[in-house]
XYZ file of C-alpha atoms in Angstrom:
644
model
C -16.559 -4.043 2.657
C -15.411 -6.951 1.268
C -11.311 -7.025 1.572
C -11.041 -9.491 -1.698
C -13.680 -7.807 -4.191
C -12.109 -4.229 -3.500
C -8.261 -5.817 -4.360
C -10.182 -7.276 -7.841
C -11.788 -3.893 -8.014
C -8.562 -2.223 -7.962
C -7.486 -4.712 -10.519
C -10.235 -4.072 -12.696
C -9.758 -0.360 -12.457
C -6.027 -1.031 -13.878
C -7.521 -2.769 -16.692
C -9.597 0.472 -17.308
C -6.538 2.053 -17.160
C -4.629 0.331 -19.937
C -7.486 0.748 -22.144
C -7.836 4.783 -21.613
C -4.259 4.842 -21.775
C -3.712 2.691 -25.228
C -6.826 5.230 -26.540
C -4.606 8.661 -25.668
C -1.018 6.701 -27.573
C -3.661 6.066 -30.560
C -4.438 9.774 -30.082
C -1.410 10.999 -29.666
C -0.001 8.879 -32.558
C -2.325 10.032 -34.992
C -2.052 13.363 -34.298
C 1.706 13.546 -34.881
C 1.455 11.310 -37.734
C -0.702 13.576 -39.381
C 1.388 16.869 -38.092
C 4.441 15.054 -39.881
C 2.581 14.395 -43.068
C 1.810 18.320 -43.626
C 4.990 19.351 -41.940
C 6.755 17.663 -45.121
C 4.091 18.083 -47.145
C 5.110 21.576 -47.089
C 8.346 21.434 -47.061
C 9.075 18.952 -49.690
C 5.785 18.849 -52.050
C 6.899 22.499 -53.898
C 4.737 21.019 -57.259
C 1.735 21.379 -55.560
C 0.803 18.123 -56.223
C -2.603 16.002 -54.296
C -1.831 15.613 -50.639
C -2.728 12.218 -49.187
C -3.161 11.159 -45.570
C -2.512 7.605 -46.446
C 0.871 6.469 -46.062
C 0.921 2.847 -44.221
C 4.556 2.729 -43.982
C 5.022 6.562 -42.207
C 2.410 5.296 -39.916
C 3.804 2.703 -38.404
C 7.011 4.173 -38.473
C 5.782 7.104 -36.471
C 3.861 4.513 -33.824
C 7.090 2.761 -33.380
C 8.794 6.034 -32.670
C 6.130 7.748 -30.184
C 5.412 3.922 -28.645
C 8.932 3.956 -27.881
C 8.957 6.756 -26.728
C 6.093 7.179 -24.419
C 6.742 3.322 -23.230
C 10.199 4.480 -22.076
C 8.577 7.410 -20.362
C 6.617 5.461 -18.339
C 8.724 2.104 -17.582
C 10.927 5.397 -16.166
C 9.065 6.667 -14.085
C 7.731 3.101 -12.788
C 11.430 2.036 -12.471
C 11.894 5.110 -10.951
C 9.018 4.705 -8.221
C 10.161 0.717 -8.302
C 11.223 1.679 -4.027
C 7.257 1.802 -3.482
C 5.815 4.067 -1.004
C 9.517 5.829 0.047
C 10.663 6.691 -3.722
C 7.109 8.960 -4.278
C 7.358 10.305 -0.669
C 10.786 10.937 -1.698
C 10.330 12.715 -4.862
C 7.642 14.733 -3.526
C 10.403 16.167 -1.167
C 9.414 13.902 1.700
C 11.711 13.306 5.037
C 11.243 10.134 6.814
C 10.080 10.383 10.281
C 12.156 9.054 12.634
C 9.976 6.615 14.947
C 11.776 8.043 18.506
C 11.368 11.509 17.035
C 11.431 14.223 20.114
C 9.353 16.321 18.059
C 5.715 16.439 19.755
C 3.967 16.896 16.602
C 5.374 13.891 14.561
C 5.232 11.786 17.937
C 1.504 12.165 17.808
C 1.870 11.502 13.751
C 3.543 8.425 15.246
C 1.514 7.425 17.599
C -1.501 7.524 15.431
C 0.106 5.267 12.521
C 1.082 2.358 14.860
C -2.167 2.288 16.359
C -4.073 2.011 13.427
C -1.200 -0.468 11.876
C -1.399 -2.407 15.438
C -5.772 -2.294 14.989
C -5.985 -3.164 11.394
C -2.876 -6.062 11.682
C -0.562 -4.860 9.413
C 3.126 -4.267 9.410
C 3.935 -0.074 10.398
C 4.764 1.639 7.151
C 7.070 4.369 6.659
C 6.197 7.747 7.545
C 7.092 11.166 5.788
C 6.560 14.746 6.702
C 6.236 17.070 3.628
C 8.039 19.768 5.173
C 7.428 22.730 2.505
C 4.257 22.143 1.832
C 1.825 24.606 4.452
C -1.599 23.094 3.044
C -3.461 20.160 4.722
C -2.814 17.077 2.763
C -1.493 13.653 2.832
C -0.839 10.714 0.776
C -0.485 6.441 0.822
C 1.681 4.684 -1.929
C 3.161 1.873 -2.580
C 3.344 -1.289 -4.715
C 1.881 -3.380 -1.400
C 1.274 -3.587 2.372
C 4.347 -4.341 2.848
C 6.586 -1.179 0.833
C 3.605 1.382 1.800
C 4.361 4.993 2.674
C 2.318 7.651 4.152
C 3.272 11.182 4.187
C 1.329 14.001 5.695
C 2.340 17.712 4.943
C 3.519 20.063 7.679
C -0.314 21.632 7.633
C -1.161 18.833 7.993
C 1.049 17.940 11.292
C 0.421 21.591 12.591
C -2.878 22.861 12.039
C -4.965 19.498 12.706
C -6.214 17.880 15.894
C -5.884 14.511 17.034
C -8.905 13.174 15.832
C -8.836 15.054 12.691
C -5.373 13.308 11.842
C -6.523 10.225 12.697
C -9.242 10.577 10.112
C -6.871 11.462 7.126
C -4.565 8.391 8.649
C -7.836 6.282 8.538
C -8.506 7.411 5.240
C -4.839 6.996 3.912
C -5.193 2.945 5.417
C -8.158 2.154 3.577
C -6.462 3.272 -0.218
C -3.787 0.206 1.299
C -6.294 -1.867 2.322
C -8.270 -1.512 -0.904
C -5.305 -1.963 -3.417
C -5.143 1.427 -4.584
C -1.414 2.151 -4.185
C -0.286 -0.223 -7.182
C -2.707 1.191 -9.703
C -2.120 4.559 -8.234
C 1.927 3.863 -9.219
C 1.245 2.890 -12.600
C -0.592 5.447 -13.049
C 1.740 8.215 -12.131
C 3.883 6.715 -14.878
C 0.922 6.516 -17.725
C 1.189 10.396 -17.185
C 4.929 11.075 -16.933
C 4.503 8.853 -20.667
C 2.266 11.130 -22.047
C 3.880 13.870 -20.743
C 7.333 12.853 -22.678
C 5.671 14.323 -25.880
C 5.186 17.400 -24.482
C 8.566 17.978 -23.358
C 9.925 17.166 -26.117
C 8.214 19.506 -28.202
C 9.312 22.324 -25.513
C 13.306 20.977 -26.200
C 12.663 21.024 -30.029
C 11.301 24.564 -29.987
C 13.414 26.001 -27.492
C 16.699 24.473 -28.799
C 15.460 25.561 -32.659
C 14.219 29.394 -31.762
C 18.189 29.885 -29.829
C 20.220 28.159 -32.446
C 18.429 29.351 -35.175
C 17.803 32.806 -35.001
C 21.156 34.066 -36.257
C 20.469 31.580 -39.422
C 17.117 33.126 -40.202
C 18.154 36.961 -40.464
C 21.227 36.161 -41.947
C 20.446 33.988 -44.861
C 19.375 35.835 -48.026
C 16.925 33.776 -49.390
C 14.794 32.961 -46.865
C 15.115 29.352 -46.797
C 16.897 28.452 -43.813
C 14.533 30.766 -41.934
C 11.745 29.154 -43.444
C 13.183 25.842 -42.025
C 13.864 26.966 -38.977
C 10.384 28.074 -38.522
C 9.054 25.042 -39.938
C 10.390 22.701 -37.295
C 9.443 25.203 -34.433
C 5.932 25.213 -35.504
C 6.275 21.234 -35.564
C 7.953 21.357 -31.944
C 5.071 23.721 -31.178
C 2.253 21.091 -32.704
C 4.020 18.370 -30.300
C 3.212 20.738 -27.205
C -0.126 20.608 -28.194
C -0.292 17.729 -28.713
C 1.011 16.852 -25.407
C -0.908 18.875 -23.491
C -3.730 16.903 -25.273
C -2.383 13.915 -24.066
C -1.929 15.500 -20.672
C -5.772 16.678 -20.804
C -6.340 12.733 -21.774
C -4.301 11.871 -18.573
C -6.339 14.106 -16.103
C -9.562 12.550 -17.697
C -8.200 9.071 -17.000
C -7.066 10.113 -12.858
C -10.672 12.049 -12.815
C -12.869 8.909 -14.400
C -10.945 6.776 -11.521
C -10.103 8.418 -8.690
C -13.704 10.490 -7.349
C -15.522 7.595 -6.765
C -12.594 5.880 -4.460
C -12.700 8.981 -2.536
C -15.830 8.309 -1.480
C -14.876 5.146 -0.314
C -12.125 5.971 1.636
C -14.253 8.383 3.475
C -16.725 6.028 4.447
C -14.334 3.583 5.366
C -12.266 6.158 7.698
C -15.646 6.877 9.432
C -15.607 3.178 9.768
C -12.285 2.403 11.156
C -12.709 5.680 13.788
C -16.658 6.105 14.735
C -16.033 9.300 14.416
C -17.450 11.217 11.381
C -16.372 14.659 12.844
C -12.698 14.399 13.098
C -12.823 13.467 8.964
C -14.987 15.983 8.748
C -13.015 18.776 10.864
C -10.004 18.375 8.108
C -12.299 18.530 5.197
C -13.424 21.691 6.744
C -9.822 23.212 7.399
C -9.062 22.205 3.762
C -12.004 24.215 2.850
C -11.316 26.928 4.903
C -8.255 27.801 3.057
C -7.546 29.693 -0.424
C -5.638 27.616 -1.317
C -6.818 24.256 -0.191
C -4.937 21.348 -0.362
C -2.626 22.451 -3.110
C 0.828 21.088 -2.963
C 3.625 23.448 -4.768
C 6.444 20.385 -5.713
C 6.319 20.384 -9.367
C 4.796 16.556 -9.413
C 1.857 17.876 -7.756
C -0.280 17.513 -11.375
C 0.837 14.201 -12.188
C 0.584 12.763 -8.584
C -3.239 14.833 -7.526
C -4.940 11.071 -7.342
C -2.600 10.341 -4.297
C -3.893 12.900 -2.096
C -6.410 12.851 0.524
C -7.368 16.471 -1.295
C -7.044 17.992 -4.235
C -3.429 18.877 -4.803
C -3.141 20.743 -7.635
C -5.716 23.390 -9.211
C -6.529 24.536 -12.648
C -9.136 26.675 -14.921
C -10.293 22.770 -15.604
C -10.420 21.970 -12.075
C -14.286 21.179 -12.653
C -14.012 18.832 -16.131
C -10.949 17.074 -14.593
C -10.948 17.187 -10.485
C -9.306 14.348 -8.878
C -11.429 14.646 -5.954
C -15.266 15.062 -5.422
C -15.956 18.835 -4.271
C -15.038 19.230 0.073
C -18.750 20.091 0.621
C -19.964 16.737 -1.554
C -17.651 14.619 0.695
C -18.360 16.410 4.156
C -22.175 15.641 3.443
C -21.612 12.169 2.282
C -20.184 11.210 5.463
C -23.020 12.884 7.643
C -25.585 13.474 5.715
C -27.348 15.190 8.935
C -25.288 18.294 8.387
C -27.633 20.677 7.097
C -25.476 22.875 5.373
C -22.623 21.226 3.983
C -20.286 24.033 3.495
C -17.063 24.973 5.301
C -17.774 26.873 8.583
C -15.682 28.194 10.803
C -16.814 26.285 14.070
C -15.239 23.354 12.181
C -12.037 25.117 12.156
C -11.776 25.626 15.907
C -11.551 21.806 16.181
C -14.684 20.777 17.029
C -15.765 17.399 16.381
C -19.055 15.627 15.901
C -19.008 12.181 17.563
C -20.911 9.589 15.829
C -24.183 8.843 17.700
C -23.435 4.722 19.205
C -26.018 2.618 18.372
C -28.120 0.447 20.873
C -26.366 -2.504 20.090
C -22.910 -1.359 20.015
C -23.610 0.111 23.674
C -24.381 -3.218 24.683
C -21.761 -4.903 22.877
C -23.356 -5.683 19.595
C -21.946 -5.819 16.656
C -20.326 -8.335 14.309
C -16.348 -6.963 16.132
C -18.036 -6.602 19.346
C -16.777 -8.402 23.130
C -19.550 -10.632 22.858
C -19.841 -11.676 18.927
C -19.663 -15.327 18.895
C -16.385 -16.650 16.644
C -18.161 -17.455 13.329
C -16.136 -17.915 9.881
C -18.291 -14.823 8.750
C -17.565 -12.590 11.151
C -13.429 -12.757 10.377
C -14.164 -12.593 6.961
C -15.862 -9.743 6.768
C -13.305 -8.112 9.224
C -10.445 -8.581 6.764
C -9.098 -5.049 5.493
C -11.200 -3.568 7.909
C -10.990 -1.716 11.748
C -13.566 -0.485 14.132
C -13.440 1.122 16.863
C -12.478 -1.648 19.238
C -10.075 -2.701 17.546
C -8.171 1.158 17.852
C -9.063 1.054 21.225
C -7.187 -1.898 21.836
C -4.451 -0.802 19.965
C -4.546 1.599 22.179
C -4.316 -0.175 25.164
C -2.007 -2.235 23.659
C 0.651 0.861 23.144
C 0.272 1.958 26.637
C 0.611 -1.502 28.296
C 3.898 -2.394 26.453
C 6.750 -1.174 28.935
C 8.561 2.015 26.782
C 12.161 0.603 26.743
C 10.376 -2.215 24.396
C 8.872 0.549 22.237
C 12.167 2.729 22.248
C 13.944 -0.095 21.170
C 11.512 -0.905 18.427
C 12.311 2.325 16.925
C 16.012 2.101 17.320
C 17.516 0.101 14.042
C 20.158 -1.818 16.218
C 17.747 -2.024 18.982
C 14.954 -3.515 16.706
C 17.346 -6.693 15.513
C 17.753 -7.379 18.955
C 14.540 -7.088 19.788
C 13.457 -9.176 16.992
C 15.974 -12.378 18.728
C 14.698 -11.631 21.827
C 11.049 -12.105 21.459
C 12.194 -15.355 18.995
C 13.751 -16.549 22.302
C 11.358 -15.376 24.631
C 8.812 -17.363 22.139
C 10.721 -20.604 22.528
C 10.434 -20.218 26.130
C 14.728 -19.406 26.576
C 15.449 -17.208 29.220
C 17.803 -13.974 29.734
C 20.373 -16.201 31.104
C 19.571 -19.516 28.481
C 20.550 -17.484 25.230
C 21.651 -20.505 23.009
C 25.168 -20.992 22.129
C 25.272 -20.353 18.553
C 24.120 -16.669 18.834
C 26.833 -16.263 21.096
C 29.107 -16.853 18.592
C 27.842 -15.285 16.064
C 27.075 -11.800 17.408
C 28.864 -9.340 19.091
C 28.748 -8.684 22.912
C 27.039 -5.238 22.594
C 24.090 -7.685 20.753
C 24.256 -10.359 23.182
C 23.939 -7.865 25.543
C 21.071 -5.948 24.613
C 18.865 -9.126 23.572
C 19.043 -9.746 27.167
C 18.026 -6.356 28.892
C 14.992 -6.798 26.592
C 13.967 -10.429 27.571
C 13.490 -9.027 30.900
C 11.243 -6.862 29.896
C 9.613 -9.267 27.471
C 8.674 -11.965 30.149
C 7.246 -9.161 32.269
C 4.449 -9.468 29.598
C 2.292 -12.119 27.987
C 2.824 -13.084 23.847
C 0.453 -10.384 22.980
C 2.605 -7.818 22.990
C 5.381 -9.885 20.374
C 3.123 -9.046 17.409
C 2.832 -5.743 17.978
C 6.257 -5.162 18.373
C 7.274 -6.984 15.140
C 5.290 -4.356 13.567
C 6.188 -1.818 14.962
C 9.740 -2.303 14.617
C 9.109 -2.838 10.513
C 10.375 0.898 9.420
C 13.747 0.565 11.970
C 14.862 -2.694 10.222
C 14.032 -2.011 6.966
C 16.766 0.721 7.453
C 19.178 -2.190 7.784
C 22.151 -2.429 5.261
C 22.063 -5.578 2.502
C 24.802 -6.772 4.843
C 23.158 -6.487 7.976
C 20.334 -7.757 6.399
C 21.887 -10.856 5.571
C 23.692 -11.098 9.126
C 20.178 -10.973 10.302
C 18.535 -13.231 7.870
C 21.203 -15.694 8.949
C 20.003 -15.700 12.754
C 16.564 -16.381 11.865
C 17.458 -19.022 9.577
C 19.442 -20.767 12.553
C 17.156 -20.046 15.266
C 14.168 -21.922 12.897
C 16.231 -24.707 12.346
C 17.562 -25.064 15.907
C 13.841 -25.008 17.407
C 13.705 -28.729 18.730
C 10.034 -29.028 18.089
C 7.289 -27.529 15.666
C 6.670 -24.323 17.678
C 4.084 -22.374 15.851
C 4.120 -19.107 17.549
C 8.053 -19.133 16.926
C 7.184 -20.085 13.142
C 4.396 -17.103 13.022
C 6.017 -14.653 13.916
C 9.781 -15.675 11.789
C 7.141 -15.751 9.221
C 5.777 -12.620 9.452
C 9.392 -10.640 9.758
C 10.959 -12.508 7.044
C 7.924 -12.654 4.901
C 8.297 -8.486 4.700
C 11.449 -7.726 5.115
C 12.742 -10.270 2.198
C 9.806 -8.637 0.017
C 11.553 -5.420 0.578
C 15.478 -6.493 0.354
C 14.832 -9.037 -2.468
C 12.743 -6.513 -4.087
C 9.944 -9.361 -5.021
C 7.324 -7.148 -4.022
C 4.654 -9.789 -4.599
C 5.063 -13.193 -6.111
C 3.713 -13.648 -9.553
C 0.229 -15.351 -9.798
C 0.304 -18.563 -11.106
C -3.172 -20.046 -9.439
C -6.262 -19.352 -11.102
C -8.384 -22.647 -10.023
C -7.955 -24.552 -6.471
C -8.070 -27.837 -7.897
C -4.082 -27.877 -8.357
C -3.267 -26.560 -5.143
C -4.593 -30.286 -3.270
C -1.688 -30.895 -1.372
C -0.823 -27.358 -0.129
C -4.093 -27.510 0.907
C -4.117 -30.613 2.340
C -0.510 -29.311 4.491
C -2.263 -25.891 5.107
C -5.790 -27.269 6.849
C -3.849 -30.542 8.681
C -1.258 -28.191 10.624
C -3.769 -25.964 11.533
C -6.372 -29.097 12.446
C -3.234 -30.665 14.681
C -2.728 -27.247 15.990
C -6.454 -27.392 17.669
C -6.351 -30.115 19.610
C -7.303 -33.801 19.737
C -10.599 -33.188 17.139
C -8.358 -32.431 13.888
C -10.166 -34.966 11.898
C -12.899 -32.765 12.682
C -11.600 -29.786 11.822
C -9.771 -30.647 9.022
C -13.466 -31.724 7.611
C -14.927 -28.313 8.487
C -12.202 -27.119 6.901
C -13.499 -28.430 3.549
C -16.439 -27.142 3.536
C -15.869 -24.046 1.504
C -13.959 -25.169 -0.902
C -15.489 -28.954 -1.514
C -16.536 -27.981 -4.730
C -13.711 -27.121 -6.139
C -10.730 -29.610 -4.666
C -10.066 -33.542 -5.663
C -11.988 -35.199 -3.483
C -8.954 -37.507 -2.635
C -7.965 -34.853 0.241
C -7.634 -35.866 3.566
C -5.768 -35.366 7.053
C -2.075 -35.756 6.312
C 0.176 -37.608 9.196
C 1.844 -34.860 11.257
C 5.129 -35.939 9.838
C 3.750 -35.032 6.623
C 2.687 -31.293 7.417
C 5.604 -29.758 9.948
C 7.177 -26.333 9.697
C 9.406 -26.652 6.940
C 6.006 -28.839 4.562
C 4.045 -25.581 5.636
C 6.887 -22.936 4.859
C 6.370 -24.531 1.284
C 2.865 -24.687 0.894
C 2.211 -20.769 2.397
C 4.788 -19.692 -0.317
C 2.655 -21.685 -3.281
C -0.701 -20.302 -2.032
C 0.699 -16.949 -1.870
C 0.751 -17.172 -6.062
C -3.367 -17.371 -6.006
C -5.366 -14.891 -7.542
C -7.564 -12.983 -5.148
C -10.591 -15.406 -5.794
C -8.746 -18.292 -4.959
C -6.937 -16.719 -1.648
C -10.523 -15.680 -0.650
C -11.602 -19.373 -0.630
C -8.035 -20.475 1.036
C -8.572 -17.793 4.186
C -12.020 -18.882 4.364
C -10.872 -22.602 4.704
C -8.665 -21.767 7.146
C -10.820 -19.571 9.053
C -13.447 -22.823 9.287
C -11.133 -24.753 10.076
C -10.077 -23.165 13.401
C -13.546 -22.487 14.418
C -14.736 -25.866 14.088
C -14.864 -26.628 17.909
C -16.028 -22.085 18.459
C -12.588 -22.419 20.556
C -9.791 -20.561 18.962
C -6.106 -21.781 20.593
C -3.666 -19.045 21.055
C -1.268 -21.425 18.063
C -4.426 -21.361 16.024
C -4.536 -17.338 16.469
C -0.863 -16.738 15.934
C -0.426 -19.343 12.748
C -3.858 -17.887 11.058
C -1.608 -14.102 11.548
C 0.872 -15.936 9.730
C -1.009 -17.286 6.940
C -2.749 -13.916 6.388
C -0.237 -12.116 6.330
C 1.444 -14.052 3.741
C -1.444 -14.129 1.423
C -1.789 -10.329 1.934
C -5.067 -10.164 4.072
C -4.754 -8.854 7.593
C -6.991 -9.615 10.009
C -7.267 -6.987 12.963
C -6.852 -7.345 16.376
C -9.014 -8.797 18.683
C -11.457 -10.339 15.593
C -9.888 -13.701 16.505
C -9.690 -14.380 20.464
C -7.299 -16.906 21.146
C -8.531 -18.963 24.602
């Protein structure tokens, strides 16, 4: 899969979504324009007189009205959802998981969501339980990586087995990795737009037939009655009409959302190896009467969320959301012979994927002993295999647990944070500098320190991790906090006496998220189209990195170029180190950050050559390429680059 083309693709599909949706307002607009006409028509035209459809002026009056109307329908609900991934887990009745939960069912949810974060290099996102909902289903949304939800319902936590939940999980990633979640947003408010019409022709009858009815028997003539029927059977045309609309709307999730199905699926089976455990849940879905159905009364308008269908009707078939359970079971092994729901799946029983010959011997493009080539990252972007959960894995079991408990604890995480900062610039328990003395409290200073004796029990592969990990605990932090915090970081960078890269990748990474999701600037506005303007961040970008490798970074700067010659001024060369320290590169990430997915596809690649050049990748090389990644939005997993 190729992380870039499935982020346009998702862009592309929101373009097919504006269209569809500007064809059901034309719809809709004409429908109610023509409803109005006879409504007066035959109220006011008592002569008899010819009735004409043509009335320029009424129609545009009536598309400003209904424009405004649906357009405020969905800017609400988009406003509404403006949180990301928490505000739909929220409105679908969702509680957050608490990461040190005692509960042994959402510690396995847990467990599961940090090791696939910690595989696939991404930040942990927030985690909700659906706890009235009995079917198996779950759901990923959000505007980006880095305000992602995903919420599982209590079925889900209760009636599936590990690997089973790690297939929806692995399913849920690859809608984040793909770009899914954004369109999926706007989406849910094309439909609460279209739906506006519809509820307001429920309010008009309703409010008409109450207050009316005393009018109607009581007036001698007839007239009032007639009125008062009049604009019910108008409030009862807008229904309709609405529930066109809402027809239109179930077309437009339908058209989109089967075929990404199918690409989540194959991409879980990716991530896990394991067809069987994806499989297993399909089959428990299946199993059931009822499915996947959730009963929360956004279940309709939100269905293209789900892992499975979440909401069924007598047009299931014209309008599903989801390809049929047996279609999708088959697709991801097509050696089942009968594709059905059975109940040996049920028990729990899991088909593991048959390894080939040459990922038994280490084959592979992720494998041990797959040399470091620009192609291989690349195509490893938005992606995880099985080594990579496996080392995840190991990962989460070699980190000592008072590192992991504190990770989950808000306070704990902020201290955590400082400590591996100081741990990074090589400070000891006993060496905490001054200025955070003064600035924190001792119950901080304190804790910072139990935890840098834990931290230089390990090695610097374990900071990462943790700084993901923690995510979900410090995004719980108050504005104040925040800022408190914010303020340390800002220090500590400034007080670093020499251009420590690890120290700068990982400052990057933390405040890189958790301003996107204080600031709420979920994702900078694109300004880059072409590379040619972006020379000199370029030219900052490939020189730190070529410095960063060692005594050849003429060399690498040059390999660096190679991807991109044809497109850059030809003037670029190896800036002075003066020219291209921390604060240089700070500036440059955030103007590359503004590039449309073509042109970030070109910078990663650039970046990735140019830390191959000599095959040897240095552990600053490693950390700073995290760092640039994860600012432009691409994560590489763990383990695809091998710092030596």
């Amino acid at each position: 899969m190729d992380f870039f083309e499935a982020q346009d693709r998702a862009k592309r599909n929101t373009k097919k979504l504006v269209f569809y949706y500007a064809l059901a307002v034309t719809g809709i607009i004409l429908s109610i324009y023509i409803v109005t006409l006879i409504f007066f028509n035959s109220q006011f035209n008592s002569e008899g007189g010819m009735f004409s459809f043509w009335y320029p002026g009424w129609l545009l009056t009536v598309a400003v009205i209904v424009g405004v109307i649906i357009a405020s329908g969905t800017l609400y609900r988009v406003s509404q959802l403006s949180k990301g991934g928490s505000a739909v887990a929220e409105m679908l009745g969702g509680r957050k998981v608490n990461p040190s939960t005692t509960d042994s069912n959402e510690q396995r949810l847990m467990n599961v969501v940090e090791e696939m974060s910690i595989a696939s290099g991404i930040s942990v996102p927030d985690v909700y339980v659906l706890d009235r909902e009995e079917n198996i289903n779950a759901f990923a949304a959000g505007f980006s990586q880095n305000d992602a939800a995903i919420g599982v319902t209590r079925g889900t936590l209760e009636q599936l087995n590990r690997d089973e939940l790690q297939g929806v999980i692995a399913h849920e990633f690859s809608h984040i990795f793909n770009g899914d979640m954004r369109f999926n947003i706007r989406l849910i408010g094309v439909l609460n737009g279209i739906l506006i019409i519809h509820i307001l022709g429920m309010l008009i009858t309703r409010s008409v037939a109450f207050s009316g009815a005393g009018r109607v028997s009581s007036n001698r003539n007839g007239k009032g009655g007639n009125g008062a029927v009049a604009i019910i059977l108008f409030g009862i045309s807008l229904i309709v009409i609405g529930y066109i609309g809402m027809l239109f709307g179930r077309m437009i999730q339908s058209a989109i959302s089967r075929q990404r199905e199918f690409l989540a699926d194959a991409a879980a089976v990716q991530f896990t190896r394991n067809p069987g455990g994806l499989a297993g849940a399909l089959n428990k879905i299946g199993l059931k009467s009822n499915g996947g159905e959730i009963n929360d009364g956004h279940a309709m308008e939100m269905s293209h969320l789900f892992f499975a269908s979440s909401f069924q009707s007598a047009l299931n078939r014209l309008f599903a959301t989801h390809p049929p359970l047996e279609d999708r079971i088959k697709a991801i092994n097509p050696s089942l012979a009968d594709s059905k729901p059975k109940k040996r799946f049920a028990a729990g029983e899991t088909q593991k994927e048959k390894i080939s010959g040459s990922e038994k011997k280490g084959g592979g493009i992720l494998s041990d002993h797959a040399a470091i080539t620009p192609e291989v990252i690349l195509g490893a972007i938005g992606s995880v295999g099985k080594r990579q959960v496996k080392a995840a894995s190991h990962i989460l079991k070699e980190i000592p647990p008072p590192l992991i408990e504190a990770a989950h604890e808000p306070f704990s995480a902020e201290a955590l944070m400082f400590a591996v900062m100081f741990e990074a610039t090589g400070n000891r328990p006993s060496d905490i500098p001054e200025w955070f003395l003064e600035m924190s409290d001792s119950g901080t200073v304190k804790e910072v320190s139990r935890l840098m004796e834990y931290l230089k029990q390990g090695n610097r592969s374990w900071f990462i991790p943790l700084v993901e990990i923690a995510m979900p605990s410090l995004k719980n932090m108050s504005e104040v906090q925040y800022k408190q915090f914010r303020e340390g970081m800002d220090i500590l960078a400034q007080k670093t006496e020499s251009d420590n890269l690890f120290l700068f990748a990982l400052e990057k990474m933390v405040i890189h998220q958790l301003d996107a999701f204080f600031t709420e600037k979920r994702k900078p506005k694109i300004r880059h189209h072409r590379l040619k303007p972006l020379g000199h961040e370029l030219s900052v970008l490939l020189s730190a990195l070529a410095y960063a490798s060692g005594n050849e970074a003429e060399k690498a700067f040059r390999n660096g170029l190679k991807p991109i010659d044809k497109f850059i001024p030809e003037s670029m060369t190896l800036l002075p180190e003066s020219k291209c320290g921390l604060l240089a590169l700070d500036r440059a990430l955030n103007e590359l950050s503004a590039s449309a997915n073509p042109v970030k596809k070109y910078i990663v690649s650039a970046v990735i050559h140019c830390i191959t050049a000599d095959k040897i990748v240095t552990a600053d090389e490693a950390e700073l390429t995290r760092a640039i990644t994860e600012v432009l939005g691409a994560p590489i997993p763990i383990g695809v680059i091998q710092a030596r």
